[in-house]
Amino acid sequence: MSRPQNYFKELSAVPVHYARPPIAPYATRGKPYRFYTTKPFEGKLTACFDELWTVCPLGKAEVITSAGAYVDKPGYHSKGRGFDLDAIFWKQRDFVTLDYPSDPVFYLGIEAIIRRHFGTVLNYLYNRAHRDHFHIDDGTPVKFSSQSTSRVLFIQAALTYIHDIPVIIDGVYGQQTSTAIKDILARIGSSGKIETIATWKKFLLNSAEIAFKSVEKELTPLDLLQNVYTTLENEVGDTEQRKRIEVAMNAFSNHQDTQKWLEVYVE
């Protein structure tokens, strides 16, 4: 399909920038750019971010960055109905999709709001190609399906990290996941099935509201240091390389001057 004539440079009154080489480095605020999509799809994106600014205590962001919208390749990008979200920058806090391992609760809270508006959301857990962005399109309806790997991965992660009901995060809808979903629906006072649109949206909003309580507290240097260890554990695994990095990190964090500095942030 040909490129849509419609384009936007902001969504929900927030500038949308491009932050990929050679225009700008990933995980920066990027540079202004034109993003081509159909007008109805732009409207859906605007409604999504409108809700995010309302539900998230951080309010309206300063910059959204994206890896692109219309692309002349197979899929919904070529229809002008696809968008890749890289990062969101607030005055108080940055959100970068590649940081999922160190900040899964905030990540999943944002994803929950996105899923209230779009059926197809491919995230960090889906595959390696989507670790550094959310792929968003409206090619499928907004509802839960136990046959959808991306939806099952999301709900398993949300149960584990947001609702403190640990389950195996493998994208397979089995008895453990099914039982955990029933438990959480009872907890939030929903008598419907997760497959119904109203129940799915209620679960998503509840998940986002719980997740965003964590952002009301500003991250301290102690939190950030812990995030480094969490990222090492999730990304490097039990390898010799990880051990060498941890030795260096431990030498820094256990130094008496570092300990005196960090004691200020211990509750």
PDB file of C-alpha atoms in Angstrom:
ATOM      1  CA  MET A   1       0.000   0.000   0.000  1.00  0.00           C
ATOM      2  CA  SER A   2       1.075   3.577  -0.579  1.00  0.00           C
ATOM      3  CA  ARG A   3       2.048   5.802   2.287  1.00  0.00           C
ATOM      4  CA  PRO A   4      -0.915   7.553   3.962  1.00  0.00           C
ATOM      5  CA  GLN A   5      -1.143  11.289   3.418  1.00  0.00           C
ATOM      6  CA  ASN A   6      -1.955  11.814   7.089  1.00  0.00           C
ATOM      7  CA  TYR A   7       0.945  12.299   9.485  1.00  0.00           C
ATOM      8  CA  PHE A   8       1.476  13.517  13.034  1.00  0.00           C
ATOM      9  CA  LYS A   9       4.351  15.068  14.953  1.00  0.00           C
ATOM     10  CA  GLU A  10       2.698  14.852  18.352  1.00  0.00           C
ATOM     11  CA  LEU A  11       0.184  12.654  20.158  1.00  0.00           C
ATOM     12  CA  SER A  12      -2.045  13.818  22.993  1.00  0.00           C
ATOM     13  CA  ALA A  13      -0.265  17.195  22.949  1.00  0.00           C
ATOM     14  CA  VAL A  14       3.172  15.573  23.422  1.00  0.00           C
ATOM     15  CA  PRO A  15       5.920  15.735  20.749  1.00  0.00           C
ATOM     16  CA  VAL A  16       6.799  12.411  19.133  1.00  0.00           C
ATOM     17  CA  HIS A  17      10.458  12.107  18.140  1.00  0.00           C
ATOM     18  CA  TYR A  18      12.498   9.576  16.205  1.00  0.00           C
ATOM     19  CA  ALA A  19      15.401   8.097  18.176  1.00  0.00           C
ATOM     20  CA  ARG A  20      17.237   5.604  16.004  1.00  0.00           C
ATOM     21  CA  PRO A  21      20.606   5.981  14.234  1.00  0.00           C
ATOM     22  CA  PRO A  22      21.619   7.807  12.164  1.00  0.00           C
ATOM     23  CA  ILE A  23      19.048  10.454  13.133  1.00  0.00           C
ATOM     24  CA  ALA A  24      19.481  10.089  16.907  1.00  0.00           C
ATOM     25  CA  PRO A  25      20.730   7.423  19.340  1.00  0.00           C
ATOM     26  CA  TYR A  26      18.284   4.958  20.853  1.00  0.00           C
ATOM     27  CA  ALA A  27      17.081   5.765  24.400  1.00  0.00           C
ATOM     28  CA  THR A  28      17.589   9.508  23.890  1.00  0.00           C
ATOM     29  CA  ARG A  29      14.875  12.107  23.389  1.00  0.00           C
ATOM     30  CA  GLY A  30      15.547  11.963  19.673  1.00  0.00           C
ATOM     31  CA  LYS A  31      14.571  14.544  17.095  1.00  0.00           C
ATOM     32  CA  PRO A  32      11.251  15.811  15.666  1.00  0.00           C
ATOM     33  CA  TYR A  33       9.882  13.631  12.894  1.00  0.00           C
ATOM     34  CA  ARG A  34       6.810  13.010  10.766  1.00  0.00           C
ATOM     35  CA  PHE A  35       4.990   9.748  11.485  1.00  0.00           C
ATOM     36  CA  TYR A  36       2.599   8.622   8.765  1.00  0.00           C
ATOM     37  CA  THR A  37      -0.506   6.646   9.736  1.00  0.00           C
ATOM     38  CA  THR A  38      -4.175   6.634   8.824  1.00  0.00           C
ATOM     39  CA  LYS A  39      -6.238   9.284  10.580  1.00  0.00           C
ATOM     40  CA  PRO A  40      -8.335   6.707  12.521  1.00  0.00           C
ATOM     41  CA  PHE A  41      -5.182   4.975  13.770  1.00  0.00           C
ATOM     42  CA  GLU A  42      -3.740   8.297  14.896  1.00  0.00           C
ATOM     43  CA  GLY A  43      -6.976   8.851  16.816  1.00  0.00           C
ATOM     44  CA  LYS A  44      -6.565   5.512  18.596  1.00  0.00           C
ATOM     45  CA  LEU A  45      -2.990   6.371  19.568  1.00  0.00           C
ATOM     46  CA  THR A  46      -4.123   9.749  20.884  1.00  0.00           C
ATOM     47  CA  ALA A  47      -6.869   8.140  22.992  1.00  0.00           C
ATOM     48  CA  CYS A  48      -4.324   5.666  24.375  1.00  0.00           C
ATOM     49  CA  PHE A  49      -1.894   8.348  25.499  1.00  0.00           C
ATOM     50  CA  ASP A  50      -4.743  10.518  26.796  1.00  0.00           C
ATOM     51  CA  GLU A  51      -5.634   7.680  29.166  1.00  0.00           C
ATOM     52  CA  LEU A  52      -1.998   7.045  30.096  1.00  0.00           C
ATOM     53  CA  TRP A  53      -1.515  10.683  31.153  1.00  0.00           C
ATOM     54  CA  THR A  54      -4.688  10.413  33.240  1.00  0.00           C
ATOM     55  CA  VAL A  55      -3.972   7.105  34.991  1.00  0.00           C
ATOM     56  CA  CYS A  56      -0.228   7.513  35.542  1.00  0.00           C
ATOM     57  CA  PRO A  57       0.634   9.830  38.471  1.00  0.00           C
ATOM     58  CA  LEU A  58       3.462  11.345  36.405  1.00  0.00           C
ATOM     59  CA  GLY A  59       0.856  13.023  34.205  1.00  0.00           C
ATOM     60  CA  LYS A  60       1.588  14.277  30.711  1.00  0.00           C
ATOM     61  CA  ALA A  61       5.034  13.376  29.378  1.00  0.00           C
ATOM     62  CA  GLU A  62       7.468  15.750  27.709  1.00  0.00           C
ATOM     63  CA  VAL A  63       8.523  13.520  24.793  1.00  0.00           C
ATOM     64  CA  ILE A  64       7.496  10.206  23.200  1.00  0.00           C
ATOM     65  CA  THR A  65      10.061   8.440  21.023  1.00  0.00           C
ATOM     66  CA  SER A  66       9.332   5.942  18.283  1.00  0.00           C
ATOM     67  CA  ALA A  67      11.146   3.664  15.847  1.00  0.00           C
ATOM     68  CA  GLY A  68       8.559   4.514  13.200  1.00  0.00           C
ATOM     69  CA  ALA A  69       5.032   4.066  11.911  1.00  0.00           C
ATOM     70  CA  TYR A  70       4.460   3.580   8.159  1.00  0.00           C
ATOM     71  CA  VAL A  71       7.029   1.273   6.575  1.00  0.00           C
ATOM     72  CA  ASP A  72       6.827  -0.264   3.109  1.00  0.00           C
ATOM     73  CA  LYS A  73       6.975  -3.888   4.246  1.00  0.00           C
ATOM     74  CA  PRO A  74       4.438  -6.663   4.932  1.00  0.00           C
ATOM     75  CA  GLY A  75       2.187  -6.148   7.930  1.00  0.00           C
ATOM     76  CA  TYR A  76       0.200  -3.352   9.498  1.00  0.00           C
ATOM     77  CA  HIS A  77       3.017  -0.832   9.245  1.00  0.00           C
ATOM     78  CA  SER A  78       2.453  -0.815   5.480  1.00  0.00           C
ATOM     79  CA  LYS A  79      -1.269  -0.184   6.049  1.00  0.00           C
ATOM     80  CA  GLY A  80      -0.527   2.901   8.136  1.00  0.00           C
ATOM     81  CA  ARG A  81      -1.915   1.094  11.165  1.00  0.00           C
ATOM     82  CA  GLY A  82       1.246   0.214  13.033  1.00  0.00           C
ATOM     83  CA  PHE A  83       3.422   2.132  15.494  1.00  0.00           C
ATOM     84  CA  ASP A  84       6.630   1.243  17.350  1.00  0.00           C
ATOM     85  CA  LEU A  85       6.984   2.818  20.809  1.00  0.00           C
ATOM     86  CA  ASP A  86      10.565   3.091  22.072  1.00  0.00           C
ATOM     87  CA  ALA A  87      10.392   5.339  25.118  1.00  0.00           C
ATOM     88  CA  ILE A  88       8.497   7.981  27.065  1.00  0.00           C
ATOM     89  CA  PHE A  89      10.230  10.841  28.853  1.00  0.00           C
ATOM     90  CA  TRP A  90       8.656  12.625  31.789  1.00  0.00           C
ATOM     91  CA  LYS A  91      10.307  15.448  33.699  1.00  0.00           C
ATOM     92  CA  GLN A  92      10.654  13.188  36.736  1.00  0.00           C
ATOM     93  CA  ARG A  93      11.390   9.858  35.084  1.00  0.00           C
ATOM     94  CA  ASP A  94      12.390   8.127  31.843  1.00  0.00           C
ATOM     95  CA  PHE A  95      10.774   4.976  30.507  1.00  0.00           C
ATOM     96  CA  VAL A  96      12.768   2.968  27.949  1.00  0.00           C
ATOM     97  CA  THR A  97      11.323  -0.311  26.694  1.00  0.00           C
ATOM     98  CA  LEU A  98      14.695  -2.060  26.757  1.00  0.00           C
ATOM     99  CA  ASP A  99      14.727  -1.591  30.544  1.00  0.00           C
ATOM    100  CA  TYR A 100      12.019  -4.209  31.147  1.00  0.00           C
ATOM    101  CA  PRO A 101      14.327  -6.553  33.132  1.00  0.00           C
ATOM    102  CA  SER A 102      15.151  -3.852  35.685  1.00  0.00           C
ATOM    103  CA  ASP A 103      11.711  -2.219  35.888  1.00  0.00           C
ATOM    104  CA  PRO A 104       9.036  -4.782  34.906  1.00  0.00           C
ATOM    105  CA  VAL A 105       6.220  -3.296  37.024  1.00  0.00           C
ATOM    106  CA  PHE A 106       6.307   0.145  35.413  1.00  0.00           C
ATOM    107  CA  TYR A 107       6.771  -1.449  31.970  1.00  0.00           C
ATOM    108  CA  LEU A 108       3.742  -3.709  32.420  1.00  0.00           C
ATOM    109  CA  GLY A 109       1.641  -0.834  33.756  1.00  0.00           C
ATOM    110  CA  ILE A 110       2.231   1.114  30.551  1.00  0.00           C
ATOM    111  CA  GLU A 111       1.586  -1.996  28.471  1.00  0.00           C
ATOM    112  CA  ALA A 112      -1.710  -2.547  30.294  1.00  0.00           C
ATOM    113  CA  ILE A 113      -2.968   0.865  29.162  1.00  0.00           C
ATOM    114  CA  ILE A 114      -1.812   0.225  25.599  1.00  0.00           C
ATOM    115  CA  ARG A 115      -3.678  -3.097  25.554  1.00  0.00           C
ATOM    116  CA  ARG A 116      -6.910  -1.317  26.555  1.00  0.00           C
ATOM    117  CA  HIS A 117      -6.773   0.379  23.135  1.00  0.00           C
ATOM    118  CA  PHE A 118      -5.020  -2.092  20.822  1.00  0.00           C
ATOM    119  CA  GLY A 119      -5.381  -5.810  20.252  1.00  0.00           C
ATOM    120  CA  THR A 120      -1.895  -6.466  18.951  1.00  0.00           C
ATOM    121  CA  VAL A 121       0.966  -5.501  21.262  1.00  0.00           C
ATOM    122  CA  LEU A 122       4.303  -7.252  20.887  1.00  0.00           C
ATOM    123  CA  ASN A 123       6.621  -6.685  23.835  1.00  0.00           C
ATOM    124  CA  TYR A 124      10.040  -7.481  25.304  1.00  0.00           C
ATOM    125  CA  LEU A 125       8.977 -11.010  26.172  1.00  0.00           C
ATOM    126  CA  TYR A 126       7.573 -11.845  22.739  1.00  0.00           C
ATOM    127  CA  ASN A 127      10.896 -12.230  20.944  1.00  0.00           C
ATOM    128  CA  ARG A 128      14.333 -10.651  20.654  1.00  0.00           C
ATOM    129  CA  ALA A 129      13.242  -8.383  17.790  1.00  0.00           C
ATOM    130  CA  HIS A 130      10.773  -6.585  20.071  1.00  0.00           C
ATOM    131  CA  ARG A 131      12.930  -6.132  23.157  1.00  0.00           C
ATOM    132  CA  ASP A 132      13.687  -2.498  22.369  1.00  0.00           C
ATOM    133  CA  HIS A 133      10.138  -1.372  21.508  1.00  0.00           C
ATOM    134  CA  PHE A 134       6.443  -2.097  21.730  1.00  0.00           C
ATOM    135  CA  HIS A 135       4.949  -2.960  18.355  1.00  0.00           C
ATOM    136  CA  ILE A 136       1.359  -1.723  18.342  1.00  0.00           C
ATOM    137  CA  ASP A 137      -1.327  -2.244  15.697  1.00  0.00           C
ATOM    138  CA  ASP A 138      -5.099  -2.594  15.464  1.00  0.00           C
ATOM    139  CA  GLY A 139      -5.162  -5.748  13.382  1.00  0.00           C
ATOM    140  CA  THR A 140      -6.825  -7.790  16.131  1.00  0.00           C
ATOM    141  CA  PRO A 141      -9.660  -6.900  18.542  1.00  0.00           C
ATOM    142  CA  VAL A 142      -9.078  -5.666  22.079  1.00  0.00           C
ATOM    143  CA  LYS A 143      -9.790  -8.840  24.029  1.00  0.00           C
ATOM    144  CA  PHE A 144      -7.955 -11.680  25.738  1.00  0.00           C
ATOM    145  CA  SER A 145      -7.311 -14.932  23.910  1.00  0.00           C
ATOM    146  CA  SER A 146      -5.622 -17.928  25.482  1.00  0.00           C
ATOM    147  CA  GLN A 147      -4.343 -18.797  21.995  1.00  0.00           C
ATOM    148  CA  SER A 148      -2.425 -15.515  21.704  1.00  0.00           C
ATOM    149  CA  THR A 149       1.172 -15.933  22.831  1.00  0.00           C
ATOM    150  CA  SER A 150       1.708 -12.190  23.291  1.00  0.00           C
ATOM    151  CA  ARG A 151      -1.400 -11.795  25.460  1.00  0.00           C
ATOM    152  CA  VAL A 152      -0.591 -14.843  27.569  1.00  0.00           C
ATOM    153  CA  LEU A 153       2.984 -13.651  28.100  1.00  0.00           C
ATOM    154  CA  PHE A 154       1.674 -10.276  29.231  1.00  0.00           C
ATOM    155  CA  ILE A 155      -0.890 -11.655  31.651  1.00  0.00           C
ATOM    156  CA  GLN A 156       1.624 -14.123  33.128  1.00  0.00           C
ATOM    157  CA  ALA A 157       4.104 -11.284  33.691  1.00  0.00           C
ATOM    158  CA  ALA A 158       1.385  -9.036  35.152  1.00  0.00           C
ATOM    159  CA  LEU A 159       0.272 -11.779  37.541  1.00  0.00           C
ATOM    160  CA  THR A 160       3.857 -12.357  38.632  1.00  0.00           C
ATOM    161  CA  TYR A 161       5.209  -8.815  38.963  1.00  0.00           C
ATOM    162  CA  ILE A 162       2.153  -6.622  39.568  1.00  0.00           C
ATOM    163  CA  HIS A 163      -0.255  -8.909  41.438  1.00  0.00           C
ATOM    164  CA  ASP A 164       2.318 -11.027  43.305  1.00  0.00           C
ATOM    165  CA  ILE A 165       0.901 -14.317  42.008  1.00  0.00           C
ATOM    166  CA  PRO A 166       4.032 -15.963  40.548  1.00  0.00           C
ATOM    167  CA  VAL A 167       3.442 -18.144  37.497  1.00  0.00           C
ATOM    168  CA  ILE A 168       5.690 -19.533  34.791  1.00  0.00           C
ATOM    169  CA  ILE A 169       6.119 -16.899  32.068  1.00  0.00           C
ATOM    170  CA  ASP A 170       6.269 -19.037  28.948  1.00  0.00           C
ATOM    171  CA  GLY A 171       3.355 -17.888  26.781  1.00  0.00           C
ATOM    172  CA  VAL A 172       1.513 -21.182  27.280  1.00  0.00           C
ATOM    173  CA  TYR A 173      -1.978 -20.985  28.779  1.00  0.00           C
ATOM    174  CA  GLY A 174      -2.038 -23.867  31.220  1.00  0.00           C
ATOM    175  CA  GLN A 175      -3.707 -24.777  34.502  1.00  0.00           C
ATOM    176  CA  GLN A 176      -1.372 -22.635  36.607  1.00  0.00           C
ATOM    177  CA  THR A 177      -2.138 -19.495  34.593  1.00  0.00           C
ATOM    178  CA  SER A 178      -5.854 -20.251  34.456  1.00  0.00           C
ATOM    179  CA  THR A 179      -6.064 -20.698  38.240  1.00  0.00           C
ATOM    180  CA  ALA A 180      -4.087 -17.521  38.892  1.00  0.00           C
ATOM    181  CA  ILE A 181      -6.400 -15.526  36.611  1.00  0.00           C
ATOM    182  CA  LYS A 182      -9.459 -16.783  38.490  1.00  0.00           C
ATOM    183  CA  ASP A 183      -7.798 -15.773  41.768  1.00  0.00           C
ATOM    184  CA  ILE A 184      -7.022 -12.264  40.613  1.00  0.00           C
ATOM    185  CA  LEU A 185     -10.465 -11.724  39.091  1.00  0.00           C
ATOM    186  CA  ALA A 186     -12.027 -12.713  42.414  1.00  0.00           C
ATOM    187  CA  ARG A 187      -9.641 -10.344  44.177  1.00  0.00           C
ATOM    188  CA  ILE A 188     -10.687  -7.377  42.026  1.00  0.00           C
ATOM    189  CA  GLY A 189     -14.359  -8.250  42.327  1.00  0.00           C
ATOM    190  CA  SER A 190     -15.018  -9.402  38.773  1.00  0.00           C
ATOM    191  CA  SER A 191     -17.451 -12.254  38.157  1.00  0.00           C
ATOM    192  CA  GLY A 192     -16.900 -12.336  34.403  1.00  0.00           C
ATOM    193  CA  LYS A 193     -14.431 -14.361  32.390  1.00  0.00           C
ATOM    194  CA  ILE A 194     -11.134 -12.839  31.292  1.00  0.00           C
ATOM    195  CA  GLU A 195     -12.165 -13.491  27.663  1.00  0.00           C
ATOM    196  CA  THR A 196     -14.995 -10.948  27.877  1.00  0.00           C
ATOM    197  CA  ILE A 197     -13.973  -7.455  26.759  1.00  0.00           C
ATOM    198  CA  ALA A 198     -15.309  -5.696  29.874  1.00  0.00           C
ATOM    199  CA  THR A 199     -13.475  -8.058  32.237  1.00  0.00           C
ATOM    200  CA  TRP A 200     -10.257  -7.862  30.218  1.00  0.00           C
ATOM    201  CA  LYS A 201     -10.331  -4.056  30.281  1.00  0.00           C
ATOM    202  CA  LYS A 202     -11.097  -4.034  34.009  1.00  0.00           C
ATOM    203  CA  PHE A 203      -8.137  -6.310  34.680  1.00  0.00           C
ATOM    204  CA  LEU A 204      -5.888  -4.092  32.556  1.00  0.00           C
ATOM    205  CA  LEU A 205      -6.943  -0.888  34.312  1.00  0.00           C
ATOM    206  CA  ASN A 206      -6.555  -2.482  37.745  1.00  0.00           C
ATOM    207  CA  SER A 207      -3.096  -3.734  36.791  1.00  0.00           C
ATOM    208  CA  ALA A 208      -2.051  -0.288  35.569  1.00  0.00           C
ATOM    209  CA  GLU A 209      -3.311   1.456  38.696  1.00  0.00           C
ATOM    210  CA  ILE A 210      -1.392  -0.941  40.960  1.00  0.00           C
ATOM    211  CA  ALA A 211       1.749  -0.693  38.835  1.00  0.00           C
ATOM    212  CA  PHE A 212       1.721   3.087  38.797  1.00  0.00           C
ATOM    213  CA  LYS A 213       1.689   3.306  42.577  1.00  0.00           C
ATOM    214  CA  SER A 214       5.359   2.414  42.351  1.00  0.00           C
ATOM    215  CA  VAL A 215       6.185   5.541  40.340  1.00  0.00           C
ATOM    216  CA  GLU A 216       4.870   7.873  43.012  1.00  0.00           C
ATOM    217  CA  LYS A 217       8.093   7.107  44.861  1.00  0.00           C
ATOM    218  CA  GLU A 218      11.147   8.625  43.185  1.00  0.00           C
ATOM    219  CA  LEU A 219      13.928   6.122  42.445  1.00  0.00           C
ATOM    220  CA  THR A 220      16.888   6.463  44.801  1.00  0.00           C
ATOM    221  CA  PRO A 221      20.525   5.577  44.028  1.00  0.00           C
ATOM    222  CA  LEU A 222      19.936   2.390  46.053  1.00  0.00           C
ATOM    223  CA  ASP A 223      16.997   1.473  43.781  1.00  0.00           C
ATOM    224  CA  LEU A 224      19.095   2.167  40.693  1.00  0.00           C
ATOM    225  CA  LEU A 225      21.947   0.029  41.995  1.00  0.00           C
ATOM    226  CA  GLN A 226      19.532  -2.825  42.648  1.00  0.00           C
ATOM    227  CA  ASN A 227      18.239  -2.411  39.085  1.00  0.00           C
ATOM    228  CA  VAL A 228      21.767  -2.998  37.783  1.00  0.00           C
ATOM    229  CA  TYR A 229      21.982  -6.313  39.662  1.00  0.00           C
ATOM    230  CA  THR A 230      18.515  -7.333  38.431  1.00  0.00           C
ATOM    231  CA  THR A 231      19.461  -6.554  34.836  1.00  0.00           C
ATOM    232  CA  LEU A 232      22.626  -8.612  35.158  1.00  0.00           C
ATOM    233  CA  GLU A 233      20.670 -11.559  36.527  1.00  0.00           C
ATOM    234  CA  ASN A 234      18.037 -11.427  33.771  1.00  0.00           C
ATOM    235  CA  GLU A 235      20.245 -10.572  30.810  1.00  0.00           C
ATOM    236  CA  VAL A 236      23.610 -12.210  31.410  1.00  0.00           C
ATOM    237  CA  GLY A 237      22.552 -15.289  33.361  1.00  0.00           C
ATOM    238  CA  ASP A 238      24.858 -17.615  35.246  1.00  0.00           C
ATOM    239  CA  THR A 239      27.963 -16.953  33.170  1.00  0.00           C
ATOM    240  CA  GLU A 240      31.596 -16.185  33.849  1.00  0.00           C
ATOM    241  CA  GLN A 241      31.051 -12.728  32.359  1.00  0.00           C
ATOM    242  CA  ARG A 242      28.287 -11.975  34.854  1.00  0.00           C
ATOM    243  CA  LYS A 243      30.483 -13.100  37.740  1.00  0.00           C
ATOM    244  CA  ARG A 244      33.279 -10.747  36.718  1.00  0.00           C
ATOM    245  CA  ILE A 245      30.852  -7.817  36.420  1.00  0.00           C
ATOM    246  CA  GLU A 246      29.314  -8.623  39.808  1.00  0.00           C
ATOM    247  CA  VAL A 247      32.742  -8.728  41.436  1.00  0.00           C
ATOM    248  CA  ALA A 248      33.395  -5.214  40.143  1.00  0.00           C
ATOM    249  CA  MET A 249      29.921  -4.037  41.222  1.00  0.00           C
ATOM    250  CA  ASN A 250      30.330  -5.584  44.681  1.00  0.00           C
ATOM    251  CA  ALA A 251      33.671  -3.851  45.140  1.00  0.00           C
ATOM    252  CA  PHE A 252      31.963  -0.535  44.471  1.00  0.00           C
ATOM    253  CA  SER A 253      28.786  -1.124  46.490  1.00  0.00           C
ATOM    254  CA  ASN A 254      30.596  -2.635  49.492  1.00  0.00           C
ATOM    255  CA  HIS A 255      33.179   0.130  49.758  1.00  0.00           C
ATOM    256  CA  GLN A 256      32.793   1.904  53.095  1.00  0.00           C
ATOM    257  CA  ASP A 257      32.276   5.320  51.458  1.00  0.00           C
ATOM    258  CA  THR A 258      29.597   3.895  49.162  1.00  0.00           C
ATOM    259  CA  GLN A 259      27.882   2.229  52.114  1.00  0.00           C
ATOM    260  CA  LYS A 260      27.800   5.505  54.056  1.00  0.00           C
ATOM    261  CA  TRP A 261      26.294   7.234  51.010  1.00  0.00           C
ATOM    262  CA  LEU A 262      23.651   4.515  50.477  1.00  0.00           C
ATOM    263  CA  GLU A 263      22.643   4.415  54.151  1.00  0.00           C
ATOM    264  CA  VAL A 264      20.818   7.704  53.578  1.00  0.00           C
ATOM    265  CA  TYR A 265      18.382   5.912  51.261  1.00  0.00           C
ATOM    266  CA  VAL A 266      17.687   2.874  53.453  1.00  0.00           C
ATOM    267  CA  GLU A 267      14.191   3.073  54.942  1.00  0.00           C
TER     268      GLU A 267
END
